[in-house]
Short mmCIF file of C-alpha atoms in Angstrom, two decimals:
data_model
loop_
_atom_site.label_atom_id
_atom_site.label_comp_id
_atom_site.label_asym_id
_atom_site.label_seq_id
_atom_site.Cartn_x
_atom_site.Cartn_y
_atom_site.Cartn_z
CA MET A 1061 -14.36 12.02 -10.77
CA ALA A 1062 -14.58 8.25 -11.91
CA SER A 1063 -13.72 9.91 -15.28
CA LEU A 1064 -11.02 11.94 -13.71
CA PHE A 1065 -9.71 8.67 -12.78
CA GLN A 1066 -10.12 7.01 -16.88
CA CYS A 1067 -7.88 10.10 -17.66
CA LYS A 1068 -5.41 9.16 -15.56
CA CYS A 1069 -5.20 5.67 -17.28
CA LEU A 1070 -5.42 6.85 -19.65
CA VAL A 1071 -2.62 9.39 -19.47
CA LEU A 1072 -0.39 6.45 -17.61
CA PHE A 1073 -0.90 3.99 -20.46
CA THR A 1074 0.03 6.52 -23.05
CA ASP A 1075 2.79 7.45 -21.20
CA LEU A 1076 4.41 4.16 -20.51
CA PRO A 1077 5.46 3.04 -24.76
CA SER A 1078 7.88 6.17 -23.97
CA LYS A 1079 9.41 4.76 -21.30
CA PRO A 1080 10.43 0.70 -21.77
CA GLY A 1081 12.62 1.67 -18.72
CA LEU A 1082 9.30 2.21 -16.56
CA ALA A 1083 7.16 -0.10 -18.13
CA ASN A 1084 10.00 -2.64 -17.36
CA HIS A 1085 9.72 -1.46 -14.06
CA LEU A 1086 6.37 -1.43 -13.30
CA GLY A 1087 5.61 -4.66 -14.91
CA ALA A 1088 3.17 -6.07 -17.33
CA ASP A 1089 0.59 -6.55 -15.14
CA TYR A 1090 0.55 -3.76 -14.20
CA SER A 1091 0.41 -2.18 -17.66
CA MET A 1092 -2.47 -4.54 -18.42
CA LEU A 1093 -4.56 -3.78 -16.02
CA ILE A 1094 -4.11 0.25 -16.99
CA VAL A 1095 -4.87 -0.99 -21.12
CA HIS A 1096 -7.83 -3.10 -19.16
CA GLY A 1097 -9.48 0.14 -16.75
CA VAL A 1098 -9.46 -0.82 -13.15
CA SER A 1099 -11.07 0.59 -10.61
CA ARG A 1100 -9.67 2.22 -7.62
CA ALA A 1101 -9.27 -0.47 -5.44
CA GLN A 1102 -7.69 -3.54 -7.92
CA LEU A 1103 -5.10 -0.45 -9.01
CA ARG A 1104 -4.75 0.25 -5.16
CA LYS A 1105 -3.36 -3.43 -4.29
CA VAL A 1106 -0.68 -3.11 -7.54
CA LYS A 1107 0.59 -0.14 -6.76
CA SER A 1108 1.21 -1.40 -2.84
CA LYS A 1109 3.35 -4.64 -4.33
CA THR A 1110 5.21 -2.79 -7.04
CA ILE A 1111 6.14 -0.28 -3.51
CA GLN A 1112 6.61 -3.95 -1.46
CA THR A 1113 8.49 -5.38 -4.44
CA THR A 1114 11.37 -2.19 -5.32
#
């Protein structure tokens, strides 16, 4: 399951530069977490923060 998660990170990371509006919406913190690779718990925390602010 860890490899599937890493795969999602790579897809998200490679997709962000092609959608600057999306990258700006998610914020630099979210982008940097994807670049460095994070645990599911950390990613969920960031996602929930993003949802609350929108």
